[in-house]
Amino acid sequence: MQRGVLMAGLEISPTKVGFVIVKARECAAKVGAWDDGATSDHDADSILESFSDDATLAELKEFIHDLNEDEQVSLVALAWIGRGSFGPDEIDDALETARAERTNRTADYLIGMPLLSDYLEEALDRLGYSVEDAEDDAMGD
């Protein structure tokens, strides 16, 4: 898979989708903190605990926020395709709906999906893209 190449009908590269998948999976793997004092002084044993100042969550949110409007719309459409709200052959409808319903809170909307990484993986798979290649490219492997 070539880095930066857009997926058919979408305005986002598989590499960027792969990054969102990896970071969303990292966030989903975390559990509620025993004591969220909202400090950055957490010990090594708390790495899988979710704190309000979580760097992984902040990185994911900033990454999505920094995507241009077309990329955000495409990411939302992919999540919907992976969720089954639209079929792979309904990319244009998914994009049109995502654009019509777009708000400035796209990152919050996507991060609020409990199965975001699963939905994006499913969408890539349904559209014929290698999830492993997208993730590897995103993480520089």
PDB file of C-alpha atoms in Angstrom:
ATOM      1  CA  MET A   1       0.000   0.000   0.000  1.00  0.00           C
ATOM      2  CA  GLN A   2       1.377   3.393  -0.891  1.00  0.00           C
ATOM      3  CA  ARG A   3       1.473   6.022   1.815  1.00  0.00           C
ATOM      4  CA  GLY A   4      -0.729   9.034   1.259  1.00  0.00           C
ATOM      5  CA  VAL A   5      -2.803   7.367  -1.465  1.00  0.00           C
ATOM      6  CA  LEU A   6      -6.502   8.114  -1.080  1.00  0.00           C
ATOM      7  CA  MET A   7      -9.066   5.348  -1.004  1.00  0.00           C
ATOM      8  CA  ALA A   8     -11.582   5.147  -3.828  1.00  0.00           C
ATOM      9  CA  GLY A   9     -14.359   7.675  -3.246  1.00  0.00           C
ATOM     10  CA  LEU A  10     -12.834   8.879   0.027  1.00  0.00           C
ATOM     11  CA  GLU A  11     -10.642  11.856   0.830  1.00  0.00           C
ATOM     12  CA  ILE A  12      -8.438  10.165   3.425  1.00  0.00           C
ATOM     13  CA  SER A  13      -5.457   7.849   3.115  1.00  0.00           C
ATOM     14  CA  PRO A  14      -5.449   4.336   4.604  1.00  0.00           C
ATOM     15  CA  THR A  15      -2.374   5.375   6.606  1.00  0.00           C
ATOM     16  CA  LYS A  16      -4.332   8.089   8.434  1.00  0.00           C
ATOM     17  CA  VAL A  17      -7.197   5.667   9.064  1.00  0.00           C
ATOM     18  CA  GLY A  18      -4.647   3.161  10.375  1.00  0.00           C
ATOM     19  CA  PHE A  19      -3.319   5.758  12.827  1.00  0.00           C
ATOM     20  CA  VAL A  20      -6.826   6.421  14.141  1.00  0.00           C
ATOM     21  CA  ILE A  21      -7.430   2.669  14.489  1.00  0.00           C
ATOM     22  CA  VAL A  22      -4.225   2.142  16.483  1.00  0.00           C
ATOM     23  CA  LYS A  23      -4.808   5.105  18.799  1.00  0.00           C
ATOM     24  CA  ALA A  24      -8.521   4.324  19.268  1.00  0.00           C
ATOM     25  CA  ARG A  25      -7.613   0.738  20.159  1.00  0.00           C
ATOM     26  CA  GLU A  26      -5.054   2.003  22.696  1.00  0.00           C
ATOM     27  CA  CYS A  27      -7.704   4.249  24.278  1.00  0.00           C
ATOM     28  CA  ALA A  28     -10.304   1.468  24.322  1.00  0.00           C
ATOM     29  CA  ALA A  29      -7.870  -0.896  26.063  1.00  0.00           C
ATOM     30  CA  LYS A  30      -7.666   1.382  29.051  1.00  0.00           C
ATOM     31  CA  VAL A  31      -9.843   0.951  32.087  1.00  0.00           C
ATOM     32  CA  GLY A  32     -11.300   3.552  34.388  1.00  0.00           C
ATOM     33  CA  ALA A  33      -8.782   5.005  36.787  1.00  0.00           C
ATOM     34  CA  TRP A  34      -9.002   4.037  40.419  1.00  0.00           C
ATOM     35  CA  ASP A  35      -8.245   7.619  41.393  1.00  0.00           C
ATOM     36  CA  ASP A  36      -8.373  10.245  38.666  1.00  0.00           C
ATOM     37  CA  GLY A  37      -6.688  13.129  40.386  1.00  0.00           C
ATOM     38  CA  ALA A  38      -6.103  14.674  36.937  1.00  0.00           C
ATOM     39  CA  THR A  39      -2.380  14.839  37.454  1.00  0.00           C
ATOM     40  CA  SER A  40       0.351  13.703  35.127  1.00  0.00           C
ATOM     41  CA  ASP A  41       2.188  12.026  38.006  1.00  0.00           C
ATOM     42  CA  HIS A  42       0.889   8.495  37.382  1.00  0.00           C
ATOM     43  CA  ASP A  43       3.060   5.501  38.141  1.00  0.00           C
ATOM     44  CA  ALA A  44       4.072   2.880  35.593  1.00  0.00           C
ATOM     45  CA  ASP A  45       1.467   0.440  36.914  1.00  0.00           C
ATOM     46  CA  SER A  46      -1.313   2.812  35.844  1.00  0.00           C
ATOM     47  CA  ILE A  47      -0.449   2.822  32.123  1.00  0.00           C
ATOM     48  CA  LEU A  48      -3.666   0.984  31.231  1.00  0.00           C
ATOM     49  CA  GLU A  49      -5.803   3.223  33.407  1.00  0.00           C
ATOM     50  CA  SER A  50      -7.730   6.008  31.720  1.00  0.00           C
ATOM     51  CA  PHE A  51      -7.086   9.459  33.198  1.00  0.00           C
ATOM     52  CA  SER A  52      -8.587  12.781  32.144  1.00  0.00           C
ATOM     53  CA  ASP A  53      -5.134  13.991  31.079  1.00  0.00           C
ATOM     54  CA  ASP A  54      -4.483  10.862  28.984  1.00  0.00           C
ATOM     55  CA  ALA A  55      -1.849  11.658  26.329  1.00  0.00           C
ATOM     56  CA  THR A  56      -3.094   8.959  23.931  1.00  0.00           C
ATOM     57  CA  LEU A  57      -6.637  10.315  23.980  1.00  0.00           C
ATOM     58  CA  ALA A  58      -5.366  13.864  23.564  1.00  0.00           C
ATOM     59  CA  GLU A  59      -3.164  12.775  20.643  1.00  0.00           C
ATOM     60  CA  LEU A  60      -6.085  11.031  18.921  1.00  0.00           C
ATOM     61  CA  LYS A  61      -8.408  13.976  19.456  1.00  0.00           C
ATOM     62  CA  GLU A  62      -5.832  16.443  18.119  1.00  0.00           C
ATOM     63  CA  PHE A  63      -5.085  14.222  15.104  1.00  0.00           C
ATOM     64  CA  ILE A  64      -8.768  14.058  14.133  1.00  0.00           C
ATOM     65  CA  HIS A  65      -9.239  17.766  14.793  1.00  0.00           C
ATOM     66  CA  ASP A  66      -6.266  18.572  12.536  1.00  0.00           C
ATOM     67  CA  LEU A  67      -7.670  16.581   9.603  1.00  0.00           C
ATOM     68  CA  ASN A  68      -9.217  18.764   6.936  1.00  0.00           C
ATOM     69  CA  GLU A  69     -13.000  18.762   6.509  1.00  0.00           C
ATOM     70  CA  ASP A  70     -12.962  16.219   3.660  1.00  0.00           C
ATOM     71  CA  GLU A  71     -10.791  13.835   5.681  1.00  0.00           C
ATOM     72  CA  GLN A  72     -13.060  14.154   8.730  1.00  0.00           C
ATOM     73  CA  VAL A  73     -16.146  13.511   6.594  1.00  0.00           C
ATOM     74  CA  SER A  74     -14.461  10.455   5.074  1.00  0.00           C
ATOM     75  CA  LEU A  75     -13.481   9.131   8.513  1.00  0.00           C
ATOM     76  CA  VAL A  76     -17.060   9.448   9.770  1.00  0.00           C
ATOM     77  CA  ALA A  77     -18.364   7.761   6.605  1.00  0.00           C
ATOM     78  CA  LEU A  78     -15.903   4.902   7.128  1.00  0.00           C
ATOM     79  CA  ALA A  79     -17.026   4.452  10.725  1.00  0.00           C
ATOM     80  CA  TRP A  80     -20.629   4.268   9.536  1.00  0.00           C
ATOM     81  CA  ILE A  81     -19.748   1.738   6.835  1.00  0.00           C
ATOM     82  CA  GLY A  82     -17.928  -0.380   9.400  1.00  0.00           C
ATOM     83  CA  ARG A  83     -20.873  -0.112  11.778  1.00  0.00           C
ATOM     84  CA  GLY A  84     -23.205  -1.292   9.032  1.00  0.00           C
ATOM     85  CA  SER A  85     -25.209   1.927   8.710  1.00  0.00           C
ATOM     86  CA  PHE A  86     -24.128   2.035   5.052  1.00  0.00           C
ATOM     87  CA  GLY A  87     -22.874  -0.703   2.746  1.00  0.00           C
ATOM     88  CA  PRO A  88     -19.526  -0.533   0.960  1.00  0.00           C
ATOM     89  CA  ASP A  89     -21.417   0.277  -2.237  1.00  0.00           C
ATOM     90  CA  GLU A  90     -23.051   3.277  -0.517  1.00  0.00           C
ATOM     91  CA  ILE A  91     -19.879   5.329  -0.026  1.00  0.00           C
ATOM     92  CA  ASP A  92     -21.364   8.350  -1.799  1.00  0.00           C
ATOM     93  CA  ASP A  93     -24.476   8.271   0.427  1.00  0.00           C
ATOM     94  CA  ALA A  94     -22.340   7.875   3.560  1.00  0.00           C
ATOM     95  CA  LEU A  95     -20.146  10.811   2.533  1.00  0.00           C
ATOM     96  CA  GLU A  96     -23.146  12.987   1.668  1.00  0.00           C
ATOM     97  CA  THR A  97     -24.795  12.238   5.022  1.00  0.00           C
ATOM     98  CA  ALA A  98     -21.549  12.775   6.961  1.00  0.00           C
ATOM     99  CA  ARG A  99     -21.029  16.123   5.228  1.00  0.00           C
ATOM    100  CA  ALA A 100     -24.628  17.209   5.876  1.00  0.00           C
ATOM    101  CA  GLU A 101     -24.428  16.267   9.564  1.00  0.00           C
ATOM    102  CA  ARG A 102     -20.887  17.541  10.118  1.00  0.00           C
ATOM    103  CA  THR A 103     -20.188  19.658  13.168  1.00  0.00           C
ATOM    104  CA  ASN A 104     -17.043  21.119  14.664  1.00  0.00           C
ATOM    105  CA  ARG A 105     -17.079  18.291  17.197  1.00  0.00           C
ATOM    106  CA  THR A 106     -16.112  15.475  14.826  1.00  0.00           C
ATOM    107  CA  ALA A 107     -13.291  14.290  17.089  1.00  0.00           C
ATOM    108  CA  ASP A 108     -15.618  14.071  20.104  1.00  0.00           C
ATOM    109  CA  TYR A 109     -18.241  12.275  18.028  1.00  0.00           C
ATOM    110  CA  LEU A 110     -15.807   9.658  16.731  1.00  0.00           C
ATOM    111  CA  ILE A 111     -13.998   9.154  20.036  1.00  0.00           C
ATOM    112  CA  GLY A 112     -17.407   8.691  21.664  1.00  0.00           C
ATOM    113  CA  MET A 113     -17.978   5.568  19.544  1.00  0.00           C
ATOM    114  CA  PRO A 114     -17.083   2.664  21.868  1.00  0.00           C
ATOM    115  CA  LEU A 115     -16.102   0.429  18.940  1.00  0.00           C
ATOM    116  CA  LEU A 116     -14.437   3.048  16.710  1.00  0.00           C
ATOM    117  CA  SER A 117     -11.340   0.959  15.967  1.00  0.00           C
ATOM    118  CA  ASP A 118     -13.499  -2.078  15.154  1.00  0.00           C
ATOM    119  CA  TYR A 119     -15.762  -0.035  12.869  1.00  0.00           C
ATOM    120  CA  LEU A 120     -12.825   1.450  10.964  1.00  0.00           C
ATOM    121  CA  GLU A 121     -11.141  -1.951  10.629  1.00  0.00           C
ATOM    122  CA  GLU A 122     -14.382  -3.450   9.343  1.00  0.00           C
ATOM    123  CA  ALA A 123     -14.822  -0.606   6.836  1.00  0.00           C
ATOM    124  CA  LEU A 124     -11.299  -1.011   5.470  1.00  0.00           C
ATOM    125  CA  ASP A 125     -11.838  -4.741   5.179  1.00  0.00           C
ATOM    126  CA  ARG A 126     -15.244  -4.330   3.484  1.00  0.00           C
ATOM    127  CA  LEU A 127     -13.693  -1.892   1.001  1.00  0.00           C
ATOM    128  CA  GLY A 128     -10.846  -4.279   0.193  1.00  0.00           C
ATOM    129  CA  TYR A 129      -7.977  -2.579   2.041  1.00  0.00           C
ATOM    130  CA  SER A 130      -5.469  -4.322   4.269  1.00  0.00           C
ATOM    131  CA  VAL A 131      -6.003  -3.282   7.874  1.00  0.00           C
ATOM    132  CA  GLU A 132      -2.539  -4.590   8.781  1.00  0.00           C
ATOM    133  CA  ASP A 133      -0.849  -2.533   6.047  1.00  0.00           C
ATOM    134  CA  ALA A 134      -2.729   0.614   7.088  1.00  0.00           C
ATOM    135  CA  GLU A 135      -1.724   0.127  10.734  1.00  0.00           C
ATOM    136  CA  ASP A 136       1.893  -0.699   9.865  1.00  0.00           C
ATOM    137  CA  ASP A 137       2.178   2.343   7.593  1.00  0.00           C
ATOM    138  CA  ALA A 138       0.634   4.553  10.281  1.00  0.00           C
ATOM    139  CA  MET A 139       3.115   3.426  12.909  1.00  0.00           C
ATOM    140  CA  GLY A 140       6.103   3.573  10.556  1.00  0.00           C
ATOM    141  CA  ASP A 141       6.779  -0.178  10.474  1.00  0.00           C
TER     142      ASP A 141
END
